[in-house]
Amino acid sequence: MKLRVTWFDSLIVVIICLISLLVILPFLYIIAVSFSPPGDSLAGNFFIWPKHWTLDAYSYLLNADTFLTSVRNSVVITVMGTLLSLFVSITLAYALSKKFLPGRRIMLLFIFFTMIFHGGMIPSYLVVKNLGLIDSYWAVVLPAASSAFNIMVIRSFFQSLPESLDEAARIDGAGEFRILYSIVLPLSKPIIATFTLFFMVQFWNEFFSAVIYLNDTSRWPIQPLLRQMVAISASNISAEAAVDAQLAANLGPNVQNAAILLAMLPIVIVYPFLQKYFAKGAMLGSIKE
Amino acid sequence: MQRTLRPKRFNQLWPFYLLAAPGILYFVIFHYIPMSGLVLAFKEYSPFKGIINSPWVGLDNFRQFFGTSDFYILLKNTLLISLLNLVIYFPFTIILSLLLNELRLKVFKRVSQTIVYLPHFLSWVVIYGITISFFGPSGVINHYLTEWFGGSANFLVSNEWFRPLVIFQSIWKDAGWGTIIFLAALAGINPEQYEAAKVDGANRFQNIWHITLPGIKSTIVILLLLRLGSSMDSNFMQIFLMTNSLNLDVSNVFDLFVYHIGLEQFNYSFAITVGMFKSVASLILVLGANYAAKLLGEEGIF
């Protein structure tokens, strides 16, 4: 069949192009400012193409201790958080995928209930505080280790694997851990890849728990630091002490936008890998028993 | 014979309970123990006496909360943001899905989807940073406003601009991502229906109106009800970043109030009271939405 292009098709293409442009333009602008000398961007005499190119902002940031420390903290939190989340979510979801397990329904209800009711911010804060986790990376990592939604999605993936597979392994005398490790996990690469990337994004983007649980700002990951760096220019944030006076003094629009760009860089790098999987992964969540 | 292949006795089942244990422990510690903290709503917490020995005050905290004008302002701000999202963001997502679905060139469709999904993965802080670059006092928009019209606007520090900006941010960040579920529903529509409509001489608008939209009706209803069910939740991270003392009249929502009272003023009991009101109201809304879905003949959320 020949593809006849009507005015209707052209109109839709134009609209989608405009929307896509609206998404992309801010990125181009941020990049342009980050490569320009501060005076240029303030003059606003360009939009997406710098008049003069300079790497000042990047060389400044990559030499600023506060910034580098926050990147290191983010990396530590992301690695810890991703590994812990994968472990907690996969083990529980696997157990709950076994229909023969007595008590399975009660455990499912127990987990599902947390989706519709929760204690809220202050009780959660008190728990973290009473566990003595304040100022430790664990305060950021542990409370976010899993969620009912993650468990449900991963569980429905495990349930889609053929049951006869582990029965065959059992006949051959494999133990349950062996079955999980050498048969189920290798078959679950798509879902593990999806969630590894989701968890990485989640922990890299973590902001609020760092603000409330880490009083020691030398432990701060990149997001709260970035917030302080950009908020200073908005000059609308009630006087909150800048993390680093030297860092604040050097803030020009180029440094701020370079920081925004560096804070999203890991996401932009993993995004192509993420994209391959997530449409499928996101759909799994809508499958009901 | 078949039966024996499945673990049945405890000495065969314990590996599964062992695997479940860390996860269950996680939910107990970080989801259920906080729920027990809600008793503080009925006490006057004193740090010297501790949670258990602090005196009971009955419903005093609730009376105090409902008695102030704060309550009505918080309720209004919270619901208004949810309502605006419902009437602007939500239809926008549906329209975007329909537009993407009508694209016939597969490569173009995939590229544009890749582009509109991306902002969903950025943190709210990054979105906030981009917002400042554009709408801040020395941002692009104000630069051109000054150049062309000789004036500038206080986008970030005024009551009028707070809601439009917040809705715009939501659309920019998440509308693309929100299309995924609609596109999946759209892919499930039987193509024979379009063939039949073609024979009947329907044009593309008629196709959309009579086949496509009815085809995703149940998805629309369920997502709409889920949104209604979460009306009491604002997107806290977004609001937290966008708020400041000059737009507090419109930006103060329940979660933000809880944060200020609890974590800045250390009035735990009162903050927990407000949080508990929100949690209970949300629970009722979710159950109500689910009931409504079933009344409408849809499957419901659970």
Coordinates of C-alpha atoms in Angstrom, one line a residue:
Chain A
M1 CA 0.0 0.0 0.0
K2 CA 1.3 3.4 -0.9
L3 CA 1.7 5.8 2.0
R4 CA -0.3 8.9 0.9
V5 CA 0.7 11.9 2.9
T6 CA -2.2 14.2 3.6
W7 CA -2.3 17.7 5.1
F8 CA -3.4 16.0 8.3
D9 CA -0.2 14.0 8.4
S10 CA 1.9 17.1 7.8
L11 CA 0.1 19.1 10.5
I12 CA 0.8 16.4 13.0
V13 CA 4.4 16.2 12.0
V14 CA 4.7 19.9 12.5
I15 CA 3.1 19.9 15.9
I16 CA 5.3 17.0 17.1
C17 CA 8.4 18.8 15.8
L18 CA 7.4 21.9 17.7
I19 CA 6.9 19.9 20.9
S20 CA 10.2 18.1 20.5
L21 CA 11.9 21.4 19.9
L22 CA 10.4 22.8 23.1
V23 CA 12.0 19.8 24.9
I24 CA 15.4 20.2 23.3
L25 CA 15.8 24.0 23.3
P26 CA 16.4 24.3 27.1
F27 CA 19.3 21.7 26.8
L28 CA 20.9 23.6 24.0
Y29 CA 20.6 26.8 25.9
I30 CA 22.1 25.4 29.0
I31 CA 25.0 23.9 27.0
A32 CA 25.6 27.2 25.2
V33 CA 25.7 29.3 28.5
S34 CA 28.0 26.8 30.1
F35 CA 30.6 27.3 27.3
S36 CA 30.3 31.1 27.3
P37 CA 32.1 33.6 29.4
P38 CA 29.8 34.9 32.1
G39 CA 29.4 38.4 30.6
D40 CA 28.1 37.1 27.3
S41 CA 25.2 35.1 28.7
L42 CA 24.2 38.0 30.9
A43 CA 24.1 40.2 27.9
G44 CA 21.9 37.5 26.3
N45 CA 23.2 38.3 22.9
F46 CA 22.9 34.7 21.8
F47 CA 20.6 31.9 22.4
I48 CA 21.9 28.5 21.4
W49 CA 25.3 29.2 19.9
P50 CA 28.0 30.9 22.1
K51 CA 29.7 33.9 20.7
H52 CA 32.9 33.1 22.4
W53 CA 33.8 29.7 23.6
T54 CA 35.5 29.0 26.9
L55 CA 36.0 26.0 29.1
D56 CA 36.4 28.1 32.2
A57 CA 33.2 26.9 33.9
Y58 CA 34.2 23.3 33.5
S59 CA 37.8 23.7 34.5
Y60 CA 36.6 25.7 37.6
L61 CA 34.1 23.0 38.6
L62 CA 36.4 20.1 38.1
N63 CA 38.9 21.8 40.4
A64 CA 36.4 22.8 43.1
D65 CA 36.7 20.5 46.1
T66 CA 33.1 20.9 47.2
F67 CA 31.8 20.0 43.8
L68 CA 34.0 17.0 43.4
T69 CA 33.2 15.7 46.9
S70 CA 29.5 15.9 46.1
V71 CA 30.0 13.9 42.9
R72 CA 31.9 11.3 44.9
N73 CA 29.1 11.2 47.5
S74 CA 26.6 10.7 44.7
V75 CA 28.5 7.9 43.2
V76 CA 28.8 6.1 46.5
I77 CA 25.1 6.6 47.3
T78 CA 24.1 5.5 43.8
V79 CA 26.2 2.3 43.9
M80 CA 25.2 1.4 47.4
G81 CA 21.5 2.2 46.7
T82 CA 21.3 0.3 43.4
L83 CA 22.9 -2.8 44.8
L84 CA 20.8 -2.8 47.9
S85 CA 17.6 -2.1 46.0
L86 CA 18.3 -4.9 43.6
F87 CA 19.0 -7.3 46.3
V88 CA 16.0 -6.5 48.5
S89 CA 13.6 -6.2 45.6
I90 CA 14.6 -9.3 43.7
T91 CA 14.8 -11.7 46.6
L92 CA 11.4 -10.6 47.9
A93 CA 9.7 -10.5 44.5
Y94 CA 11.1 -14.0 43.7
A95 CA 9.7 -15.5 46.9
L96 CA 6.4 -13.9 46.3
S97 CA 6.3 -15.2 42.7
K98 CA 6.0 -18.8 44.1
K99 CA 2.3 -19.6 44.1
F100 CA 2.9 -22.6 46.4
L101 CA 4.4 -20.5 49.2
P102 CA 2.1 -20.6 52.3
G103 CA 1.5 -17.0 53.6
R104 CA 2.1 -15.5 50.2
R105 CA -1.2 -13.7 50.0
I106 CA -0.7 -12.1 53.5
M107 CA 2.7 -10.9 52.5
L108 CA 1.3 -9.5 49.3
L109 CA -1.4 -7.6 51.1
F110 CA 1.1 -6.4 53.7
I111 CA 3.2 -4.9 50.9
F112 CA 0.3 -3.6 48.8
F113 CA -1.1 -1.7 51.8
T114 CA 2.0 0.5 51.9
M115 CA 0.9 1.8 48.4
I116 CA -2.3 3.4 49.7
F117 CA -1.3 4.3 53.3
H118 CA 1.8 5.6 54.9
G119 CA 3.0 7.2 58.1
G120 CA 4.3 10.3 56.3
M121 CA 7.3 12.4 56.5
I122 CA 7.8 13.0 60.2
P123 CA 7.3 9.5 61.5
S124 CA 9.7 8.3 58.8
Y125 CA 12.2 10.9 59.8
L126 CA 11.9 9.8 63.5
V127 CA 12.6 6.2 62.5
V128 CA 15.7 7.1 60.6
K129 CA 16.8 9.4 63.5
N130 CA 16.2 6.7 66.1
L131 CA 18.1 4.2 64.1
G132 CA 21.1 6.6 64.5
L133 CA 21.4 6.9 60.7
I134 CA 21.6 10.8 60.6
D135 CA 24.7 11.9 58.7
S136 CA 25.3 8.5 57.2
Y137 CA 24.8 7.5 53.6
W138 CA 22.5 4.7 54.9
A139 CA 19.9 7.4 55.8
V140 CA 19.6 8.2 52.1
V141 CA 19.9 4.6 50.9
L142 CA 17.9 2.5 53.3
P143 CA 14.5 4.2 53.4
A144 CA 14.4 4.2 49.6
A145 CA 15.6 0.6 49.2
S146 CA 12.4 -0.6 47.6
S147 CA 8.7 0.0 47.0
A148 CA 5.5 -2.0 46.6
F149 CA 5.4 -1.0 43.0
N150 CA 8.9 -2.3 42.2
I151 CA 8.1 -5.6 44.0
M152 CA 4.8 -6.0 42.0
V153 CA 6.5 -5.4 38.6
I154 CA 9.5 -7.7 39.3
R155 CA 7.2 -10.4 40.7
S156 CA 5.0 -10.4 37.6
F157 CA 8.1 -10.9 35.5
F158 CA 9.2 -13.9 37.6
Q159 CA 5.7 -15.3 37.3
S160 CA 5.9 -15.2 33.5
L161 CA 8.9 -17.6 33.5
P162 CA 7.8 -21.2 32.9
E163 CA 7.4 -23.1 36.2
S164 CA 8.6 -26.4 34.7
L165 CA 12.0 -24.9 34.4
D166 CA 12.7 -24.9 38.1
E167 CA 10.9 -28.2 38.6
A168 CA 13.3 -29.7 36.1
A169 CA 16.2 -28.3 38.0
R170 CA 14.8 -29.6 41.3
I171 CA 14.7 -33.1 39.8
D172 CA 18.3 -32.7 38.9
G173 CA 18.9 -32.0 42.6
A174 CA 19.6 -28.2 42.4
G175 CA 18.9 -26.3 45.6
E176 CA 16.6 -23.3 45.6
F177 CA 19.4 -20.7 45.8
R178 CA 21.2 -22.5 43.0
I179 CA 18.0 -22.4 40.9
L180 CA 17.6 -18.7 41.5
Y181 CA 21.3 -17.9 40.9
S182 CA 22.0 -20.1 37.9
I183 CA 18.7 -20.4 36.1
V184 CA 16.2 -17.6 37.0
L185 CA 18.6 -14.7 37.2
P186 CA 20.3 -15.3 33.8
L187 CA 16.8 -15.5 32.3
S188 CA 15.8 -12.3 34.0
K189 CA 18.3 -10.0 32.3
P190 CA 15.8 -7.7 30.8
I191 CA 14.0 -6.9 34.1
I192 CA 17.3 -6.7 36.0
A193 CA 18.7 -4.3 33.5
T194 CA 15.5 -2.2 33.6
F195 CA 15.6 -1.9 37.3
T196 CA 19.3 -1.4 37.6
L197 CA 18.9 1.6 35.5
F198 CA 15.8 2.8 37.3
F199 CA 17.5 2.5 40.7
M200 CA 20.6 4.3 39.4
V201 CA 18.5 7.2 38.1
Q202 CA 16.5 7.3 41.4
F203 CA 19.6 7.4 43.6
W204 CA 21.5 9.8 41.4
N205 CA 18.6 12.2 41.5
E206 CA 18.0 11.8 45.3
F207 CA 17.7 15.2 46.8
F208 CA 15.3 15.6 49.7
S209 CA 16.5 12.8 52.0
A210 CA 20.0 14.3 51.7
V211 CA 18.7 17.6 52.8
I212 CA 16.9 16.3 55.8
Y213 CA 19.2 13.5 56.9
L214 CA 22.7 14.9 56.1
N215 CA 23.5 17.8 58.3
D216 CA 27.1 17.3 57.5
T217 CA 27.2 19.0 54.1
S218 CA 30.5 17.3 53.2
R219 CA 28.4 14.2 52.8
W220 CA 26.0 15.9 50.4
P221 CA 25.5 14.4 47.0
I222 CA 25.3 16.5 44.0
Q223 CA 21.6 17.4 43.9
P224 CA 21.3 19.5 47.1
L225 CA 24.6 21.2 46.2
L226 CA 23.2 22.0 42.8
R227 CA 20.1 23.4 44.3
Q228 CA 22.1 25.8 46.4
M229 CA 24.3 26.8 43.5
V230 CA 21.4 27.7 41.3
A231 CA 19.2 29.2 44.1
I232 CA 21.8 31.8 44.9
S233 CA 21.2 33.5 41.5
A234 CA 17.4 33.4 41.9
S235 CA 18.2 35.5 45.0
N236 CA 14.8 34.5 46.3
I237 CA 15.7 31.8 48.8
S238 CA 15.6 32.8 52.4
A239 CA 19.2 33.3 53.6
E240 CA 20.5 29.8 53.7
A241 CA 24.2 29.6 54.4
A242 CA 26.1 28.8 51.2
V243 CA 27.9 25.5 51.4
D244 CA 31.1 26.9 50.3
A245 CA 31.8 30.7 50.3
Q246 CA 34.4 30.3 47.6
L247 CA 32.2 28.3 45.4
A248 CA 29.4 30.9 45.8
A249 CA 31.7 33.8 45.0
N250 CA 32.7 32.3 41.7
L251 CA 29.2 31.5 40.6
G252 CA 28.4 33.0 37.2
P253 CA 25.7 31.7 34.9
N254 CA 28.3 29.7 33.1
V255 CA 29.3 27.8 36.2
Q256 CA 25.7 27.3 37.3
N257 CA 24.7 25.9 33.9
A258 CA 27.8 23.8 33.7
A259 CA 26.8 22.3 37.1
I260 CA 23.3 21.6 35.9
L261 CA 24.7 19.9 32.9
L262 CA 27.2 17.8 34.9
A263 CA 24.4 16.8 37.3
M264 CA 22.3 15.4 34.5
L265 CA 25.2 13.9 32.5
P266 CA 25.1 10.4 34.0
I267 CA 21.3 10.3 33.2
V268 CA 21.8 11.4 29.7
I269 CA 24.6 8.7 29.3
V270 CA 22.5 5.8 30.7
Y271 CA 19.3 7.0 28.9
P272 CA 19.9 5.2 25.6
F273 CA 20.4 1.9 27.5
L274 CA 17.4 2.7 29.6
Q275 CA 15.2 3.5 26.6
K276 CA 15.7 0.1 25.1
Y277 CA 14.0 -1.6 28.0
F278 CA 11.7 0.7 29.8
A279 CA 8.7 0.7 27.6
K280 CA 8.4 -3.0 28.1
G281 CA 9.3 -2.7 31.8
A282 CA 6.8 0.0 32.4
M283 CA 4.1 -2.1 30.8
L284 CA 4.8 -5.1 33.0
G285 CA 3.4 -3.1 35.9
S286 CA 0.0 -2.9 34.4
I287 CA -0.4 -6.7 34.2
K288 CA -2.8 -8.0 36.8
E289 CA -2.9 -11.4 38.1
Chain B
M1 CA 4.5 -37.7 41.4
Q2 CA 3.9 -34.2 40.0
R3 CA 3.2 -32.8 43.5
T4 CA 6.5 -33.8 45.0
L5 CA 8.3 -31.5 42.5
R6 CA 7.0 -28.5 44.4
P7 CA 8.4 -27.7 47.8
K8 CA 5.7 -28.4 50.4
R9 CA 7.2 -29.0 53.8
F10 CA 9.0 -26.4 55.8
N11 CA 12.4 -28.0 55.3
Q12 CA 11.9 -27.4 51.6
L13 CA 10.3 -24.0 51.9
W14 CA 12.7 -22.2 54.3
P15 CA 14.9 -20.9 51.4
F16 CA 11.9 -18.9 50.1
Y17 CA 11.2 -17.4 53.5
L18 CA 14.9 -16.6 53.9
L19 CA 14.8 -14.8 50.5
A20 CA 11.7 -12.9 51.5
A21 CA 13.1 -11.9 54.9
P22 CA 15.2 -8.8 54.0
G23 CA 12.4 -7.4 52.0
I24 CA 9.8 -8.0 54.6
L25 CA 12.1 -6.5 57.2
Y26 CA 12.5 -3.5 55.0
F27 CA 8.8 -2.9 54.8
V28 CA 8.4 -3.4 58.6
I29 CA 11.1 -1.0 59.5
F30 CA 10.6 1.8 56.9
H31 CA 6.8 1.5 56.2
Y32 CA 5.0 0.0 59.2
I33 CA 7.0 1.3 62.2
P34 CA 6.5 4.9 60.8
M35 CA 2.7 4.1 60.9
S36 CA 3.0 3.5 64.6
G37 CA 4.6 6.9 64.9
L38 CA 1.1 8.3 64.1
V39 CA 0.1 7.9 67.8
L40 CA 2.1 11.1 68.4
A41 CA -0.8 12.9 66.7
F42 CA -2.8 12.2 69.9
K43 CA 0.0 13.1 72.2
E44 CA 1.9 16.3 73.1
Y45 CA 5.4 15.1 72.3
S46 CA 8.1 16.2 74.7
P47 CA 11.7 15.2 73.7
F48 CA 12.6 14.8 77.4
K49 CA 9.8 12.3 78.1
G50 CA 10.1 10.4 74.9
I51 CA 7.4 9.0 72.6
I52 CA 6.0 6.6 75.1
N53 CA 5.8 8.8 78.2
S54 CA 4.6 12.0 76.5
P55 CA 1.1 12.9 77.7
W56 CA -2.0 12.0 75.8
V57 CA -4.0 15.0 74.6
G58 CA -6.8 13.3 72.7
L59 CA -8.0 15.2 69.7
D60 CA -6.5 18.5 70.7
N61 CA -4.0 18.6 67.9
F62 CA -6.8 18.0 65.3
R63 CA -9.0 20.6 66.9
Q64 CA -6.1 23.1 66.7
F65 CA -5.4 22.2 63.1
F66 CA -9.0 22.4 61.8
G67 CA -9.5 25.6 63.8
T68 CA -6.9 27.7 62.1
S69 CA -7.2 29.4 58.7
D70 CA -4.1 27.5 57.7
F71 CA -6.2 24.4 57.1
Y72 CA -8.4 26.0 54.5
I73 CA -5.5 27.7 52.7
L74 CA -3.6 24.4 52.6
L75 CA -6.6 22.5 51.4
K76 CA -7.3 25.1 48.7
N77 CA -3.7 25.3 47.5
T78 CA -3.3 21.5 47.4
L79 CA -6.6 20.8 45.6
L80 CA -6.1 23.7 43.2
I81 CA -2.8 22.4 42.0
S82 CA -4.2 18.9 41.6
L83 CA -7.3 20.2 39.8
L84 CA -5.1 22.3 37.4
N85 CA -3.0 19.2 36.7
L86 CA -6.2 17.3 36.0
V87 CA -7.7 19.8 33.5
I88 CA -4.4 20.8 31.8
Y89 CA -1.7 18.2 32.2
F90 CA -3.9 15.2 31.9
P91 CA -5.7 16.1 28.6
F92 CA -2.4 17.3 27.2
T93 CA -0.9 13.8 27.8
I94 CA -3.9 12.2 26.0
I95 CA -3.6 14.6 23.0
L96 CA 0.1 14.0 22.8
S97 CA -0.5 10.2 22.8
L98 CA -3.1 10.6 20.0
L99 CA -0.7 12.8 18.0
L100 CA 2.2 10.3 18.4
N101 CA -0.2 7.5 17.5
E102 CA -1.2 9.2 14.3
L103 CA 2.4 9.4 13.1
R104 CA 2.9 7.0 10.2
L105 CA 6.6 7.2 9.7
K106 CA 7.9 4.8 12.3
V107 CA 11.4 6.3 12.5
F108 CA 10.1 9.7 13.1
K109 CA 7.7 8.4 15.7
R110 CA 10.5 6.6 17.6
V111 CA 12.8 9.6 17.6
S112 CA 10.1 12.0 18.8
Q113 CA 9.2 9.5 21.6
T114 CA 12.8 9.3 22.7
I115 CA 12.9 13.0 22.9
V116 CA 9.7 13.6 24.9
Y117 CA 10.5 10.8 27.4
L118 CA 13.9 12.2 28.3
P119 CA 12.9 15.0 30.8
H120 CA 11.1 12.4 33.0
F121 CA 14.5 11.0 34.1
L122 CA 16.0 14.4 35.2
S123 CA 15.8 15.3 38.8
W124 CA 13.5 18.1 40.0
V125 CA 16.6 20.0 41.0
V126 CA 17.8 20.0 37.4
I127 CA 14.3 21.0 36.2
Y128 CA 14.4 23.8 38.8
G129 CA 17.8 24.9 37.6
I130 CA 16.6 25.0 34.0
T131 CA 13.5 27.0 35.2
I132 CA 15.8 29.6 36.8
S133 CA 17.9 29.9 33.7
F134 CA 14.7 30.7 31.7
F135 CA 12.4 32.4 34.2
G136 CA 14.9 33.8 36.7
P137 CA 15.5 37.5 37.2
S138 CA 18.4 37.4 34.7
G139 CA 16.9 34.5 32.6
V140 CA 16.3 34.4 28.9
I141 CA 12.7 35.3 29.1
N142 CA 13.2 38.4 31.2
H143 CA 16.0 39.4 29.0
Y144 CA 13.8 39.4 25.9
L145 CA 10.9 40.9 27.8
T146 CA 13.1 43.8 28.7
E147 CA 14.5 44.1 25.2
W148 CA 11.2 44.0 23.4
F149 CA 8.7 45.4 25.9
G150 CA 10.9 47.3 28.3
G151 CA 9.7 45.4 31.4
S152 CA 10.3 42.2 33.3
A153 CA 8.3 39.8 35.4
N154 CA 9.0 38.2 38.7
F155 CA 8.1 34.7 37.7
L156 CA 9.7 33.0 40.6
V157 CA 8.8 35.3 43.4
S158 CA 5.1 36.1 42.8
N159 CA 1.8 34.6 43.6
E160 CA 0.4 34.9 40.1
W161 CA 3.1 33.0 38.3
F162 CA 3.5 30.1 40.7
R163 CA 0.7 27.9 39.5
P164 CA 1.2 28.4 35.7
L165 CA 5.0 27.6 36.2
V166 CA 4.3 24.5 38.2
I167 CA 1.8 23.1 35.7
F168 CA 4.2 24.0 32.9
Q169 CA 7.1 22.2 34.6
S170 CA 4.9 19.1 35.1
I171 CA 3.9 19.0 31.5
W172 CA 7.5 19.6 30.3
K173 CA 8.9 16.9 32.6
D174 CA 6.3 14.2 32.6
A175 CA 3.7 14.5 29.8
G176 CA 5.9 12.6 27.3
W177 CA 6.4 9.8 29.8
G178 CA 2.7 9.8 30.6
T179 CA 1.9 8.8 27.0
I180 CA 3.5 5.4 27.4
I181 CA 0.5 3.8 29.0
F182 CA -1.9 5.3 26.4
L183 CA 0.3 4.3 23.5
A184 CA 0.2 0.7 24.8
A185 CA -3.6 0.9 25.1
L186 CA -3.7 2.4 21.6
A187 CA -1.6 -0.4 20.2
G188 CA -4.2 -2.9 21.5
I189 CA -7.0 -1.5 19.4
N190 CA -8.1 -4.0 16.7
P191 CA -7.0 -2.7 13.3
E192 CA -10.0 -4.3 11.7
Q193 CA -12.1 -1.6 13.2
Y194 CA -10.2 1.0 11.2
E195 CA -10.6 -1.1 8.0
A196 CA -14.3 -1.3 8.6
A197 CA -14.5 2.4 9.2
K198 CA -12.6 3.0 6.0
V199 CA -15.1 1.0 4.0
D200 CA -17.8 3.2 5.6
G201 CA -15.9 6.2 4.4
A202 CA -14.8 7.6 7.7
N203 CA -12.1 10.3 7.7
R204 CA -9.3 10.4 10.3
F205 CA -11.1 12.7 12.7
Q206 CA -14.1 10.4 12.7
N207 CA -11.7 7.5 13.2
I208 CA -10.2 9.2 16.2
W209 CA -13.5 10.1 17.7
H210 CA -15.4 6.9 17.1
I211 CA -12.7 4.2 17.4
T212 CA -9.5 5.5 18.9
L213 CA -10.9 7.4 21.9
P214 CA -13.5 4.7 22.8
G215 CA -10.6 2.2 22.5
I216 CA -8.7 3.8 25.3
K217 CA -11.7 4.9 27.4
S218 CA -11.0 2.4 30.2
T219 CA -7.3 3.5 30.4
I220 CA -8.4 7.1 30.6
V221 CA -11.0 6.4 33.3
I222 CA -8.5 4.4 35.5
L223 CA -5.8 7.0 35.2
L224 CA -8.2 9.8 35.9
L225 CA -9.4 8.0 39.0
L226 CA -5.9 7.3 40.2
R227 CA -5.2 11.0 39.8
L228 CA -8.3 11.9 41.7
G229 CA -7.3 9.5 44.4
S230 CA -4.0 11.3 44.8
S231 CA -5.4 14.8 44.9
M232 CA -4.1 15.3 48.4
D233 CA -0.5 14.6 47.3
S234 CA 1.2 17.5 45.6
N235 CA 4.4 16.8 43.9
F236 CA 6.3 17.7 47.0
M237 CA 9.8 17.8 45.5
Q238 CA 8.7 20.2 42.8
I239 CA 6.7 22.5 45.2
F240 CA 9.5 22.4 47.8
L241 CA 12.0 23.7 45.2
M242 CA 9.7 26.3 43.7
T243 CA 8.4 27.8 46.9
N244 CA 9.7 30.9 48.7
S245 CA 8.5 33.4 51.2
L246 CA 7.0 35.6 48.4
N247 CA 4.7 33.0 46.9
L248 CA 3.8 31.1 50.1
D249 CA 0.2 32.2 49.8
V250 CA -0.3 29.9 46.9
S251 CA 2.5 27.4 47.2
N252 CA 1.9 26.2 50.8
V253 CA 0.5 22.7 50.5
F254 CA 0.1 20.0 53.2
D255 CA 3.4 18.3 52.6
L256 CA 5.3 21.6 52.7
F257 CA 3.5 22.7 55.9
V258 CA 4.4 19.3 57.5
Y259 CA 8.0 20.0 56.6
H260 CA 8.1 23.5 58.0
I261 CA 6.3 22.6 61.3
G262 CA 8.0 19.3 61.8
L263 CA 11.5 19.5 60.6
E264 CA 12.1 23.2 60.9
Q265 CA 10.2 24.1 64.1
F266 CA 10.4 20.6 65.6
N267 CA 6.8 20.5 66.5
Y268 CA 6.5 16.8 65.8
S269 CA 3.1 16.2 67.2
F270 CA 1.4 18.9 65.3
A271 CA 3.2 18.0 62.0
I272 CA 2.3 14.4 62.4
T273 CA -1.4 15.4 63.0
V274 CA -1.3 17.3 59.7
G275 CA 0.4 14.4 57.9
M276 CA -2.0 11.9 59.3
F277 CA -5.0 14.0 58.2
K278 CA -3.4 13.9 54.7
S279 CA -2.8 10.2 54.7
V280 CA -6.3 9.3 55.9
A281 CA -7.9 11.7 53.4
S282 CA -5.8 10.1 50.6
L283 CA -6.8 6.6 51.7
I284 CA -10.5 7.6 51.6
L285 CA -10.0 9.2 48.2
V286 CA -8.2 6.2 46.7
L287 CA -10.8 3.7 48.0
G288 CA -13.6 6.1 46.8
A289 CA -12.0 6.3 43.3
N290 CA -11.7 2.6 43.1
Y291 CA -15.3 2.2 44.1
A292 CA -16.4 4.7 41.5
A293 CA -14.4 2.9 38.9
K294 CA -16.3 -0.3 39.6
L295 CA -19.6 1.5 39.6
L296 CA -18.7 2.7 36.1
G297 CA -18.2 -0.9 35.0
E298 CA -14.4 -0.6 34.9
E299 CA -12.1 -3.1 36.4
G300 CA -10.9 -0.8 39.2
I301 CA -7.4 -0.4 40.5
F302 CA -7.7 -3.3 42.9

